[in-house]
Coordinates of C-alpha atoms in Angstrom, one line a residue:
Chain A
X171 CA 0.0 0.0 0.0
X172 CA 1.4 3.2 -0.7
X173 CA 1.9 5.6 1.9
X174 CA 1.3 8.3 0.6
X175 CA -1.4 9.2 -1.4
X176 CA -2.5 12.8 -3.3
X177 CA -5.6 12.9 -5.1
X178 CA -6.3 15.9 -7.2
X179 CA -4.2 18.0 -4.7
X180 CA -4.9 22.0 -5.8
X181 CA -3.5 24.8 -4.1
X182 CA -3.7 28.6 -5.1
X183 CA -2.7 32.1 -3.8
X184 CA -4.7 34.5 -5.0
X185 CA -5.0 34.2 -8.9
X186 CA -1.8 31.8 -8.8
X187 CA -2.3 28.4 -9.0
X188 CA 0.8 26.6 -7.0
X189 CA -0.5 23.2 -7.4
X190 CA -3.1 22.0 -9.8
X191 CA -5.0 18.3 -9.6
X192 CA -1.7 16.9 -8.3
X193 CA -2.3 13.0 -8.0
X194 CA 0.8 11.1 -6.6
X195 CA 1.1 7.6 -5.3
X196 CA 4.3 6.8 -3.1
X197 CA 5.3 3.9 -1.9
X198 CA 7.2 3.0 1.7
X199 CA 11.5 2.0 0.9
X200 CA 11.9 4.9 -1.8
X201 CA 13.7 8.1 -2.4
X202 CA 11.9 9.9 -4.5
X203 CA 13.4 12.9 -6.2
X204 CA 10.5 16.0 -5.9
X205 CA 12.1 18.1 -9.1
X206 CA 11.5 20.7 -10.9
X207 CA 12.4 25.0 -11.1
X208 CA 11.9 27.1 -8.8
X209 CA 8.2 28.1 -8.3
X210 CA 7.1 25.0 -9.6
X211 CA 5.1 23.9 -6.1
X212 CA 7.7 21.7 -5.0
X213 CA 7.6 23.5 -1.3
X214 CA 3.6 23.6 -1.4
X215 CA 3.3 19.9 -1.4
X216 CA 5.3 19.3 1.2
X217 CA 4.3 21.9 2.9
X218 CA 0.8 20.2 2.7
X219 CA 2.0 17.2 3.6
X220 CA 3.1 18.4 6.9
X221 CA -0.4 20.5 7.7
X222 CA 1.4 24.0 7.3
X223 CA -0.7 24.7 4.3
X224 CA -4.5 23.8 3.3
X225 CA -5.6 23.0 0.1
X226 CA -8.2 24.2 -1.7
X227 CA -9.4 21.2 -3.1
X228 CA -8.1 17.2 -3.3
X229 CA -7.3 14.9 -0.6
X230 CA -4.0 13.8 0.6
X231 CA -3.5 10.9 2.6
X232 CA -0.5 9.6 4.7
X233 CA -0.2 5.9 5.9
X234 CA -4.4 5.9 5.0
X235 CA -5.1 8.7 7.6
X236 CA -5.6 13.0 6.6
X237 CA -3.1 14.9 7.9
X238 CA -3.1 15.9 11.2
X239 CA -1.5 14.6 14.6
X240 CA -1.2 11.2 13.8
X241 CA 0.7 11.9 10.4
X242 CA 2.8 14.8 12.0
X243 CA 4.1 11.9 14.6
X244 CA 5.0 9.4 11.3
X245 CA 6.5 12.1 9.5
X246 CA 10.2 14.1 9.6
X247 CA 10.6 17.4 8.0
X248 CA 13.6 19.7 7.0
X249 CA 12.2 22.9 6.0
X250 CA 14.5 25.3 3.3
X251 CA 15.1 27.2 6.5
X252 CA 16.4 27.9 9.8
X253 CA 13.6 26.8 12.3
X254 CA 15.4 26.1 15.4
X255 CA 15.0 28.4 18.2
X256 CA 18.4 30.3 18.8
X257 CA 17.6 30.5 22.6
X258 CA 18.3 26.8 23.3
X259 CA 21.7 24.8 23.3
X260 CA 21.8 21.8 20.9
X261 CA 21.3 19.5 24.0
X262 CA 17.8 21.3 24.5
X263 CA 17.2 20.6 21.0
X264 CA 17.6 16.8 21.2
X265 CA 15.9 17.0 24.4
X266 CA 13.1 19.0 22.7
X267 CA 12.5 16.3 20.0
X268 CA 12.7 13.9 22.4
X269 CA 9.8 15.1 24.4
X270 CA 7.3 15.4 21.6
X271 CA 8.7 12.7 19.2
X272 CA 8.5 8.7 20.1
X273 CA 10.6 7.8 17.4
X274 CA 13.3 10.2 17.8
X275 CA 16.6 8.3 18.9
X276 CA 18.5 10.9 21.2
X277 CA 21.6 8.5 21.5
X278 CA 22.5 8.4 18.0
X279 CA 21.8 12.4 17.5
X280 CA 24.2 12.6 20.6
X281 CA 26.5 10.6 18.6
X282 CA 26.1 12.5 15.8
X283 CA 26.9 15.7 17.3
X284 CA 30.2 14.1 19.0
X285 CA 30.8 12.9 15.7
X286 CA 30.6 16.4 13.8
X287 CA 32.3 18.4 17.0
X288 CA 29.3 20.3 17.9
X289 CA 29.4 21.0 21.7
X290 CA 25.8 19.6 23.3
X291 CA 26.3 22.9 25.8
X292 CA 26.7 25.6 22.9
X293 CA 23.7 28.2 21.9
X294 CA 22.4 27.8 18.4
X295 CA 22.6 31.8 18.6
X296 CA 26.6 31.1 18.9
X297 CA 26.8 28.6 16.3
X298 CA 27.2 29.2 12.4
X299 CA 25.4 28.8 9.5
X300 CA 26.8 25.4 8.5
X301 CA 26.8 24.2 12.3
X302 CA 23.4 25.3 12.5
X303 CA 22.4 23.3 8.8
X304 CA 24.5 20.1 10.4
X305 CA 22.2 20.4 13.5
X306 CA 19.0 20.6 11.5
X307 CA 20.0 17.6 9.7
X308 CA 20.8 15.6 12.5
X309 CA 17.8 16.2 14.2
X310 CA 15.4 15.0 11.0
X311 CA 17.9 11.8 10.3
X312 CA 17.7 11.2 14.4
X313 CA 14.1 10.1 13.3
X314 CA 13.0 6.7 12.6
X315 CA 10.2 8.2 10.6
X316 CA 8.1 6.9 7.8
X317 CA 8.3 9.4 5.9
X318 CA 11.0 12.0 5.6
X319 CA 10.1 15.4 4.1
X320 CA 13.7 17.0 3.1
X321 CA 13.2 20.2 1.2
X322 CA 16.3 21.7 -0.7
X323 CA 18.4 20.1 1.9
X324 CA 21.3 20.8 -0.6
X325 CA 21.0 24.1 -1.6
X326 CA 22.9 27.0 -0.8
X327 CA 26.0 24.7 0.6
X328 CA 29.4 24.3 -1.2
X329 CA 29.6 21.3 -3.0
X330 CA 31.7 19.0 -0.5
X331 CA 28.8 20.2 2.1
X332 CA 26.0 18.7 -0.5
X333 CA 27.9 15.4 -0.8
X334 CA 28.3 15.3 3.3
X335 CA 25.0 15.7 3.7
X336 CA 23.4 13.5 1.2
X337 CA 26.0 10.7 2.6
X338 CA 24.4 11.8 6.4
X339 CA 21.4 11.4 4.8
X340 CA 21.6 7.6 2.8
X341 CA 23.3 6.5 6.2
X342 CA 20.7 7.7 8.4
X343 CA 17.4 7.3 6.9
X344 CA 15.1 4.5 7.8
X345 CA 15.5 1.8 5.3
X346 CA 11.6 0.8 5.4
X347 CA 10.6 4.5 5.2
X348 CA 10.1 6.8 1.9
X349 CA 12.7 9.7 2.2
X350 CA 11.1 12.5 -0.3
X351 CA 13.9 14.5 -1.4
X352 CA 12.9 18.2 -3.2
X353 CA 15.8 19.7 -5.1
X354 CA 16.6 21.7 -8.4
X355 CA 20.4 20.4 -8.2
X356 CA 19.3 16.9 -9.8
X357 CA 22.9 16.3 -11.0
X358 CA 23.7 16.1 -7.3
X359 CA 21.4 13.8 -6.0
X360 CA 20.7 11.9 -9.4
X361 CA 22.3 8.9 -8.0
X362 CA 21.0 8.3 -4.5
X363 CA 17.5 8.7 -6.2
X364 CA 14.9 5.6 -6.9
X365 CA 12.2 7.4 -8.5
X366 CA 11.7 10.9 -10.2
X367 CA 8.1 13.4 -9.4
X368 CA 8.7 16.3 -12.1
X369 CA 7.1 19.3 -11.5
X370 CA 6.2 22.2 -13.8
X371 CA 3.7 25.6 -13.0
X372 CA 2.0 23.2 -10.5
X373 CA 1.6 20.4 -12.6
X374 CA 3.3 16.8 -12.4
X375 CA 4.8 16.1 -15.9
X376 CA 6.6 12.8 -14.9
X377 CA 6.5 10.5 -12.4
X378 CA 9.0 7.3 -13.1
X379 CA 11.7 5.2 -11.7
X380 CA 14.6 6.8 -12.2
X381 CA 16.1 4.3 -14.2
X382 CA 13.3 4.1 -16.6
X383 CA 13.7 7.7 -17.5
X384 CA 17.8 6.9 -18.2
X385 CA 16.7 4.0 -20.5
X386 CA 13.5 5.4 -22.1
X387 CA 15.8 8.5 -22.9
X388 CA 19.2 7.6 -22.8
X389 CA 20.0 10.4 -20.7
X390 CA 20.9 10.8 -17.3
X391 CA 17.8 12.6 -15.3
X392 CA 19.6 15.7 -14.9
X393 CA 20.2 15.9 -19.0
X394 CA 16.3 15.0 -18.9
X395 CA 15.3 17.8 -16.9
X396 CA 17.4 20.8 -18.6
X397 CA 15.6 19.4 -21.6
X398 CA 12.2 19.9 -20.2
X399 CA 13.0 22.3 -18.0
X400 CA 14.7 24.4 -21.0
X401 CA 13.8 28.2 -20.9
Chain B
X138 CA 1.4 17.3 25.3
X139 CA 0.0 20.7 26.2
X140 CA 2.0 20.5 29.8
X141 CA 5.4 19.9 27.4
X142 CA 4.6 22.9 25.4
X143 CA 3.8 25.4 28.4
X144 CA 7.1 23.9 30.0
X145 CA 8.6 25.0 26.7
X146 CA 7.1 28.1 26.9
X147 CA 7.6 29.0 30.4
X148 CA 11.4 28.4 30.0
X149 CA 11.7 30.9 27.4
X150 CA 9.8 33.5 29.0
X151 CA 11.1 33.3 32.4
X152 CA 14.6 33.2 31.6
X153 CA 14.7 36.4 31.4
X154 CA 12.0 37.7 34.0
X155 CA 13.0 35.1 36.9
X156 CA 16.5 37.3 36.9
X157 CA 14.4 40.7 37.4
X158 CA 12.1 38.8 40.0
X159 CA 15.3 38.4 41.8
X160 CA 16.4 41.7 41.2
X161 CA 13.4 43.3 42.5
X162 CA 13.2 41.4 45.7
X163 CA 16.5 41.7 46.7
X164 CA 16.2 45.2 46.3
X165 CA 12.9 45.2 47.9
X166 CA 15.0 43.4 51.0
X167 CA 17.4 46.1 50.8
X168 CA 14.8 49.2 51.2
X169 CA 13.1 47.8 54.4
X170 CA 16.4 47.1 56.0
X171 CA 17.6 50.5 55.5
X172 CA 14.5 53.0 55.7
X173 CA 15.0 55.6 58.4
X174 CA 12.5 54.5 61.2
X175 CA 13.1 55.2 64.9
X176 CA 13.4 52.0 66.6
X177 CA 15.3 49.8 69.2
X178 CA 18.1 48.9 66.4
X179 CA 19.2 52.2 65.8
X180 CA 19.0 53.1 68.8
X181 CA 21.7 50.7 69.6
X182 CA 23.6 51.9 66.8
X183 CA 23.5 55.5 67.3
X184 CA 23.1 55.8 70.8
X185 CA 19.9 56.7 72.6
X186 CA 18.2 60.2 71.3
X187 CA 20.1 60.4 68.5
X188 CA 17.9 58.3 66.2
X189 CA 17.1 61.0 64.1
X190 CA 20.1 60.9 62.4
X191 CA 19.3 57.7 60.6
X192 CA 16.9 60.0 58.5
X193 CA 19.6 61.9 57.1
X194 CA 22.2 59.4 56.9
X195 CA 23.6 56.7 54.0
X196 CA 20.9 54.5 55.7
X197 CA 18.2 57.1 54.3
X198 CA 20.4 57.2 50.9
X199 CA 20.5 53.6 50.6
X200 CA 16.5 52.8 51.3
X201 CA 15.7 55.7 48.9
X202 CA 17.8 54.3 45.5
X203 CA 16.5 51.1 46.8
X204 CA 12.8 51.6 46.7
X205 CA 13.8 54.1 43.1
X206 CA 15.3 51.1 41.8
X207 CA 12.6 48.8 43.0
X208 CA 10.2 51.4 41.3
X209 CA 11.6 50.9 38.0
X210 CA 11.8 47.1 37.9
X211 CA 8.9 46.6 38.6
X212 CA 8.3 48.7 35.1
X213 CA 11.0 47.2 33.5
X214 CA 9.0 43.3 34.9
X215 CA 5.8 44.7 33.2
X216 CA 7.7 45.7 29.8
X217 CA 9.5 42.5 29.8
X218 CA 6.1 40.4 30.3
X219 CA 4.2 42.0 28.0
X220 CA 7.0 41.6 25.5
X221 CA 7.5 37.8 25.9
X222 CA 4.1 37.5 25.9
X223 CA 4.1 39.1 22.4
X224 CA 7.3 37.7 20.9
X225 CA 7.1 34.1 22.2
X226 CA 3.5 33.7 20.1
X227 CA 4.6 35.6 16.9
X228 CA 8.1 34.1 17.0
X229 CA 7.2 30.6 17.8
X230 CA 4.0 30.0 15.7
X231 CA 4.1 32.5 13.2
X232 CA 7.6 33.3 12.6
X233 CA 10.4 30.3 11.1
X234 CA 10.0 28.4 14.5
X235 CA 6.4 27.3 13.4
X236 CA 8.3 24.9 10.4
X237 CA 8.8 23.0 13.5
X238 CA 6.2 23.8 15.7
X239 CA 3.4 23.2 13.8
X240 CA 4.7 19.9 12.5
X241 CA 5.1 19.3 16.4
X242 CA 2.0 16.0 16.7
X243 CA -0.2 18.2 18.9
X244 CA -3.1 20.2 17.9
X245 CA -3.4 24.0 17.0
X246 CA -5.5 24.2 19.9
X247 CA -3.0 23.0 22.4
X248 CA -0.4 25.3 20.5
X249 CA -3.0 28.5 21.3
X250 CA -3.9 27.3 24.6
X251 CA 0.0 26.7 25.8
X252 CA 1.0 29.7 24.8
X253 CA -2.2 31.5 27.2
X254 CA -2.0 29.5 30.1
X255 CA 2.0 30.0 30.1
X256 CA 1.3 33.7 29.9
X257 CA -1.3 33.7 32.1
X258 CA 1.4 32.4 35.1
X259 CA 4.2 34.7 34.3
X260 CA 1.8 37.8 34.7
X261 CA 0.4 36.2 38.0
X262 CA 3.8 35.5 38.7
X263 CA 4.6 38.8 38.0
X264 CA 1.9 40.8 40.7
X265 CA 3.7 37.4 43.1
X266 CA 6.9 38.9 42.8
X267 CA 6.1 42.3 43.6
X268 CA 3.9 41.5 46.0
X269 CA 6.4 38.8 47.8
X270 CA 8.7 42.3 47.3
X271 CA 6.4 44.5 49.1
X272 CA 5.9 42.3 51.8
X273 CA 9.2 41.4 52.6
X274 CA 9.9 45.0 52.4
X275 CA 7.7 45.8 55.5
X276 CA 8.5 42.5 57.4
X277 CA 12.2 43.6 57.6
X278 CA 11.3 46.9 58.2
X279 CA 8.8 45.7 60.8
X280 CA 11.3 43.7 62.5
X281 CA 14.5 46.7 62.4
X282 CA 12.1 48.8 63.7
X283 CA 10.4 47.4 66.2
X284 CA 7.9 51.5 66.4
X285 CA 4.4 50.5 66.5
X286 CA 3.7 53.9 65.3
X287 CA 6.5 53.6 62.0
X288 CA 4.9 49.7 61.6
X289 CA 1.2 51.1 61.6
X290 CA 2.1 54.1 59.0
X291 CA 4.1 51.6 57.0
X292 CA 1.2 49.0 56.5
X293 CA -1.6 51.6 56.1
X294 CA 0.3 52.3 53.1
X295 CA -0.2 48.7 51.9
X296 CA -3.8 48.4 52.9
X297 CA -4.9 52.0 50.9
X298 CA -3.1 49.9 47.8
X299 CA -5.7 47.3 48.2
X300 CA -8.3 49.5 50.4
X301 CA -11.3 47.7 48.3
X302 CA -10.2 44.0 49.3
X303 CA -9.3 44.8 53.0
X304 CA -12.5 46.7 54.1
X305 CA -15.0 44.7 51.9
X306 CA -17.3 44.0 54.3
X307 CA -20.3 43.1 51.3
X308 CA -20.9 39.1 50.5
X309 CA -17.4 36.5 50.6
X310 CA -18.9 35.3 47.3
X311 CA -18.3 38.2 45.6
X312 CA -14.4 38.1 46.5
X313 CA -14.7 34.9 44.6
X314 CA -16.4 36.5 41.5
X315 CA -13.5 39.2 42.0
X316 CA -10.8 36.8 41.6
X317 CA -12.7 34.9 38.8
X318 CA -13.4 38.3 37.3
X319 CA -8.9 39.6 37.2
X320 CA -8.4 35.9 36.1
X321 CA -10.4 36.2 33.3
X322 CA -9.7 39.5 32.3
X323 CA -6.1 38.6 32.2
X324 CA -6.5 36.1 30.1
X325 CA -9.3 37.7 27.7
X326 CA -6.5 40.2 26.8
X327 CA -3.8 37.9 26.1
X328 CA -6.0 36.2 23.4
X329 CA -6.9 39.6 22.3
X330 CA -3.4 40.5 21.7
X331 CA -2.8 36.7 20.0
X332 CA -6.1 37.2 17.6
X333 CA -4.4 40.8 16.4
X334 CA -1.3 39.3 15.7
X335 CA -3.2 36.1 14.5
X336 CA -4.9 38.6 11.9
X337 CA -1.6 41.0 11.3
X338 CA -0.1 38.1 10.2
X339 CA -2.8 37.8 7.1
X340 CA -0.9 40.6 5.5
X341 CA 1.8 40.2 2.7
X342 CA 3.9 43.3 4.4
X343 CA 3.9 44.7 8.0
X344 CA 2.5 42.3 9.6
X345 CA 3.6 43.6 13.1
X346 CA 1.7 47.2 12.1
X347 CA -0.8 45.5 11.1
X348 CA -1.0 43.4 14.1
X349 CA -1.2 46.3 16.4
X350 CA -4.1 47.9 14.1
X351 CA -5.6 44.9 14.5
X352 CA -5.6 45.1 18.3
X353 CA -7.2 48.5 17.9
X354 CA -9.8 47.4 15.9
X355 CA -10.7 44.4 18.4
X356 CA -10.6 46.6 21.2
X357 CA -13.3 49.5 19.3
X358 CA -15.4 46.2 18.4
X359 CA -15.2 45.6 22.2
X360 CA -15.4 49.1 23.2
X361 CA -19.2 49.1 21.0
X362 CA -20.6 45.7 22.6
X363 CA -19.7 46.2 25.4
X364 CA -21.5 49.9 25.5
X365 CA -24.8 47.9 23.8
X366 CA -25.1 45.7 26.4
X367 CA -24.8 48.4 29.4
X368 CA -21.8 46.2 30.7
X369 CA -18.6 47.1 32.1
X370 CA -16.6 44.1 30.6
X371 CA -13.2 45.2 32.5
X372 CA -13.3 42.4 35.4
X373 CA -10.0 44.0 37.0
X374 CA -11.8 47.4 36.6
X375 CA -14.5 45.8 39.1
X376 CA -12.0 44.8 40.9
X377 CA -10.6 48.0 41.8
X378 CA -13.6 49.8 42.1
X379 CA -16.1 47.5 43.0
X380 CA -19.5 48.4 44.7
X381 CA -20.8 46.3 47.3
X382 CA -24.1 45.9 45.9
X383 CA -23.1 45.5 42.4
X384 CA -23.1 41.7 42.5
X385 CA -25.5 41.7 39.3
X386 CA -23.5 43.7 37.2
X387 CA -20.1 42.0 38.3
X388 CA -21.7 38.7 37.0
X389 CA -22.7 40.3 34.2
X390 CA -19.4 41.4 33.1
X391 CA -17.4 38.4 33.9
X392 CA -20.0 36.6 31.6
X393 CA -18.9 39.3 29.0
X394 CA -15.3 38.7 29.3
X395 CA -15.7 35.0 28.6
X396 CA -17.6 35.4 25.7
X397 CA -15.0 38.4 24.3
X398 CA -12.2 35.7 25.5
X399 CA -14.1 32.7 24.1
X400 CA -14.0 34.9 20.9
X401 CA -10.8 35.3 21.0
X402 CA -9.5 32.3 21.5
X403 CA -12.2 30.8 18.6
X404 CA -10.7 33.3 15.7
X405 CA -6.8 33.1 16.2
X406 CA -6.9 29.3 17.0
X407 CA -9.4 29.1 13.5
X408 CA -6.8 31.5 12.0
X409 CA -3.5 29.5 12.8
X410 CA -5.5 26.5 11.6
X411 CA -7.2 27.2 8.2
X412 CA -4.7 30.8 7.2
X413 CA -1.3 29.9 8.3
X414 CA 0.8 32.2 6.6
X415 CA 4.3 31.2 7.4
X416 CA 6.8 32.6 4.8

């Protein structure tokens, strides 16, 4: 059964429509790559997904139940921004999680903070902006989720900072959950990919296995999408 | 979940006010150990008959700043409430903490109500403090002094603070229904100010202008039902100046401040739920 389910999914802001009729059907043990240009609703959707926006029309379903509590407990999110509070020291963070998520597993995000040098006892307000981004991450990955929400987790970082976090990511994720992945650098995350949701003014104009798209093509994804993408 | 939010809550907002609770009884301590008063300590000190010269000595100085200083943090715990108040809600659900908090598994509702009951206790806490200030204050003094006539003047001053609650002599119900009536009226403007910010945050630019226009325009709308209905819908107000035989209309009113509260409380949690608007 898939866990995730959108069924004619519509979204607009005033006279523009950010989603129109999306229907998406996503299955538990995937990446899936959520492509497309900027504007093209990427962020909406999962935004939806997570209850911080309402659609106007269509019905989304997560592990069979609307969103709401029960889907925000199954589900880990990295916005495209910084969300922590700057008041608390990491080890507030974890113990934050912690309190309000069951599956969050406060020993390895320990480890994982030993691991990257990040003092438990330091003040996000003291930290920088990578240090910061590295705590986010190891907060979301901390999860054993079913679903993992990662929105542009990539961009804005130099390109040894991309491959450190997609590696944090593939070694931290739970194996039986889906990990959706939204992203305009497809050339950098082309290979950790299982299946490609294109995206275009709202639309979805592909949805296939990844490696279907290199055969039925004979081009790599990222090739694929400049081509469709092309301005 | 909701007690795990308010603890969250609490935490933020007290970090900073616990300090200037601290503050302002310390110094509170300070001004009743050192205001002039003719008693058997300085006596001791200064000899007998020459007590007078406590009133015009560093003793005099020192109470003086003290109660000064005590004066303006007490202000400076009223600015700092009102302000935590007021940032903790717009920071935490409407700024770029609510990516997380409202992904959080617990309901808008608990978000909304959290965020009230956790102010609700640090402005109690607030009045607790100053009071705990006030009263140590005269205890010390109290005990220094040891002049029945400095001791009388000194609490007569406290009891003309609270004249209404000391010589109420009308039904003890109505002390009840007086409590009930600041309670409420505390919280009824902390959802107030949640609802304008709630609505401010609607608009594309401004939002914290238009938050505070929004408070305006809730308190008019208030301002015109209440004036329809003949009510006096400020429960502390009562309080203050309440009249013994105006049990009716005190009953009256604190049913007004629920409804205005249960308003309130209705829109922004309705707001945060179906118009979240976070950038």
């Amino acid at each position: 059964m898939a866990i995730l389910e959108a069924d004619g999914l519509t979204k607009t802001y005033g006279s523009l429509c950010a989603l129109d009729q999306v229907s998406l059907s996503l299955e538990s043990g995937r990446i899936v790559g959520l492509l497309g240009p900027n504007g093209s609703g990427k962020t909406t959707f999962i935004k939806i997904c997570n209850g911080l926006l309402v659609p106007a029309a269509g019905e989304l379903r997560i592990d069979g139940s609307p969103v709401g509590t029960a889907t925000k407990a199954l589900s880990a999110y990295l916005p495209d921004r910084d969300f922590l509070p700057d008041w608390m020291k990491a080890s507030d963070v974890i113990d934050y999680y912690s309190d309000f998520f069951s599956d969050f597993d406060a020993q390895k995000a320990g480890d994982m903070l030993e691991d990257l040098g990040i003092k438990a006892d330091q003040k996000l307000g003291k930290m920088s902006k990578g240090t910061r981004e590295k705590l986010r991450l190891i907060v979301t990955m901390a999860r054993r989720a079913k679903i993992y929400f990662l929105d542009e987790p990539i961009a804005g970082v130099d390109p040894a900072a991309r491959d450190y976090i997609l590696r944090t990511i593939i070694a931290n994720y739970n194996t039986d959950a889906l990990v959706v992945i939204s992203t305009h650098l497809i050339a950098d995350v082309e290979s950790v990919l299982d299946e490609a949701v294109l995206l275009r003014n709202g639309k979805v104009v592909l949805h296939a296995p990844v490696d279907e798209v290199r055969e039925r093509t004979g081009k790599s994804l990222d090739e694929y999408f400049r081509e469709v993408f092309a301005c | 979940m909701l007690i795990k939010l308010m603890k969250y809550d609490l935490k933020y907002m007290l970090r900073s006010l616990l300090p200037l609770y601290l503050v302002m009884i310390v110094l509170g301590v300070l001004a009743g150990a050192f205001f002039p008063g003719e008693g058997a300590i300085e006596e001791r000190i200064y000899g007998s008959g020459n007590v007078s010269v406590t009133a015009g000595s560093g003793f005099a100085v020192i109470a003086t700043a003290a109660i000064i200083a005590v004066t303006v943090i007490a202000i400076a715990v009223a600015i700092v409430t009102a302000m935590s108040v007021i940032h903790r809600f717009n920071r935490n659900l409407l700024g770029n903490e609510g990516y997380l908090s409202f992904t959080l598994p617990v309901t808008v509702s608990e978000h909304f109500f959290s965020k009230a009951f956790s102010s609700m206790i640090v402005v109690i806490l607030g009045y607790a403090a100053g009071a705990v200030t006030f009263l140590l204050m005269g205890a010390i003094y109290t005990v220094r002094v040891g002049d029945a006539a400095s001791v009388h003047e000194f609490w007569r001053l406290g009891r003309d603070i609270f004249s209404d609650v000391f010589y109420y002599d009308g039904p003890a119900g109505n002390i009840v229904l007086m409590i009930l009536a600041a309670v409420v009226s505390i919280y009824q403007l902390i959802a107030q100010v949640f609802c304008a910010s709630a609505i401010g945050s609607q608009a594309r630019e401004r939002k914290g202008f238009m938050g505070v226009l929004a408070f305006i325009g809730l308190a008019i709308a208030e301002a015109v039902v209440t004036s329809l209905t003949g009510l006096s819908a400020s429960g502390i107000g009562m309080l203050i100046y309440f009249q013994p035989d105006g049990t009716t209309m005190l009953a009256g009113s604190l049913a007004l401040n629920c409804a205005f509260a249960a308003a309130y409380s209705a829109g922004t949690i309705w707001l945060l739920k179906n118009r979240l608007n976070l950038q």
